[in-house]
């Protein structure tokens, strides 16, 4: 069984950063990471990844076009089985409240605490097993 994590961010260096932090996991095949440069692409991929297990979506909030907060209710409607954690540089109470109200399971602030994120991913992997 292939287990996927979908990362949504318009910044091109995010993919390299995530691949670097999770290189051992990716090399060992614990999970696959797919990267979407926009909310629209992420929504499409979330619906398409049906044959594999999509266990988590990590999405930036501030993106051109559809924001992560705008994408959130859409992805929750199309894939209510997949938890979404939002990522933002602005972790203020209002942003956190909006994210949770729209269906996010949590909010991570930049710079990302990769130890905390690893804990989240490990918990999702256990649930999927």
Coordinates of C-alpha atoms in Angstrom, one line a residue:
X1 CA 0.0 0.0 0.0
X2 CA 1.3 3.4 -0.9
X3 CA 0.7 6.1 1.7
X4 CA 0.7 9.7 0.5
X5 CA 1.2 13.1 2.1
X6 CA 0.2 16.0 -0.1
X7 CA 2.0 19.3 0.5
X8 CA 0.5 22.5 -1.0
X9 CA 2.6 25.5 -1.3
X10 CA 3.4 28.0 -4.1
X11 CA 7.0 28.5 -3.0
X12 CA 9.3 26.3 -5.1
X13 CA 11.9 25.8 -2.3
X14 CA 9.3 24.2 0.0
X15 CA 9.6 20.9 -1.8
X16 CA 13.4 20.7 -1.4
X17 CA 13.0 21.6 2.3
X18 CA 10.5 18.9 3.0
X19 CA 12.4 16.3 0.9
X20 CA 15.6 17.1 2.9
X21 CA 13.9 16.8 6.3
X22 CA 12.1 13.5 5.4
X23 CA 14.8 12.0 3.1
X24 CA 15.3 8.9 5.2
X25 CA 11.5 8.2 5.4
X26 CA 11.1 8.8 1.7
X27 CA 14.1 6.6 0.8
X28 CA 12.8 3.9 3.1
X29 CA 9.4 4.1 1.5
X30 CA 7.5 4.8 4.7
X31 CA 5.4 7.3 2.7
X32 CA 5.3 9.3 -0.5
X33 CA 5.2 13.0 -0.6
X34 CA 3.6 14.8 -3.5
X35 CA 3.8 18.6 -4.0
X36 CA 1.1 20.8 -5.4
X37 CA 2.0 24.4 -6.4
X38 CA -1.6 25.7 -5.9
X39 CA -4.8 25.0 -4.2
X40 CA -6.5 24.1 -7.5
X41 CA -3.9 21.5 -8.3
X42 CA -4.2 20.2 -4.7
X43 CA -7.9 19.7 -5.0
X44 CA -7.5 17.8 -8.2
X45 CA -4.8 15.5 -6.8
X46 CA -6.8 15.0 -3.5
X47 CA -9.7 13.6 -5.6
X48 CA -7.4 11.6 -7.9
X49 CA -5.4 9.8 -5.2
X50 CA -8.0 7.1 -4.6
X51 CA -6.0 3.9 -5.3
X52 CA -3.5 4.9 -2.6
X53 CA -4.0 6.1 0.9
X54 CA -3.8 9.9 1.3
X55 CA -3.2 10.3 5.0
X56 CA -2.5 14.0 5.3
X57 CA -2.7 17.3 3.5
X58 CA -0.3 20.1 4.6
X59 CA -1.3 23.4 3.1
X60 CA 0.1 26.9 3.1
X61 CA -2.5 29.5 3.8
X62 CA -1.2 32.5 1.7
X63 CA -1.1 31.5 -2.0
X64 CA -2.0 33.4 -5.2
X65 CA -5.4 32.5 -6.6
X66 CA -7.3 30.3 -4.1
X67 CA -5.8 30.6 -0.6
X68 CA -5.4 27.6 1.7
X69 CA -8.3 28.9 3.8
X70 CA -10.5 29.0 0.7
X71 CA -9.4 25.5 -0.3
X72 CA -10.1 24.0 3.1
X73 CA -13.9 23.7 2.9
X74 CA -13.6 22.4 -0.6
X75 CA -11.1 19.7 0.3
X76 CA -13.1 18.7 3.4
X77 CA -16.2 18.3 1.2
X78 CA -14.4 16.2 -1.4
X79 CA -12.1 14.2 1.0
X80 CA -13.6 14.3 4.5
X81 CA -11.5 11.3 5.4
X82 CA -8.2 13.2 5.0
X83 CA -7.0 15.5 7.8
X84 CA -5.6 18.9 6.8
X85 CA -3.0 20.9 8.7
X86 CA -2.5 24.5 7.7
X87 CA 0.9 26.1 7.5
X88 CA 1.3 29.9 7.9
X89 CA 3.9 32.5 8.7
X90 CA 1.1 34.3 10.7
X91 CA 0.0 32.1 13.5
X92 CA -2.2 34.7 15.2
X93 CA -5.4 33.7 17.0
X94 CA -7.7 34.9 14.3
X95 CA -6.0 32.8 11.6
X96 CA -6.0 29.7 13.8
X97 CA -9.7 30.3 14.6
X98 CA -10.6 30.6 10.8
X99 CA -8.5 27.5 10.0
X100 CA -10.2 25.3 12.7
X101 CA -13.7 26.6 11.8
X102 CA -13.1 25.6 8.2
X103 CA -12.1 22.1 9.1
X104 CA -8.3 22.2 9.7
X105 CA -7.0 19.7 12.3
X106 CA -4.3 22.0 13.2
X107 CA -2.0 25.0 12.3
X108 CA 1.8 25.0 12.1
X109 CA 3.7 28.3 12.0
X110 CA 6.7 29.0 9.9
X111 CA 9.5 28.2 10.4
X112 CA 8.1 24.7 10.6
X113 CA 8.9 22.6 13.7
X114 CA 9.8 19.5 11.8
X115 CA 10.1 17.4 15.0
X116 CA 6.4 18.3 15.7
X117 CA 5.5 17.6 12.1
X118 CA 7.2 14.2 12.2
X119 CA 5.2 13.3 15.3
X120 CA 2.0 14.2 13.4
X121 CA 3.0 12.1 10.4
X122 CA 4.0 9.2 12.6
X123 CA 0.5 9.3 14.2
X124 CA -1.2 9.3 10.8
X125 CA 1.0 6.4 9.7
X126 CA -0.1 4.4 12.7
X127 CA -3.8 5.1 12.0
X128 CA -3.4 4.0 8.4
X129 CA -1.6 0.8 9.3

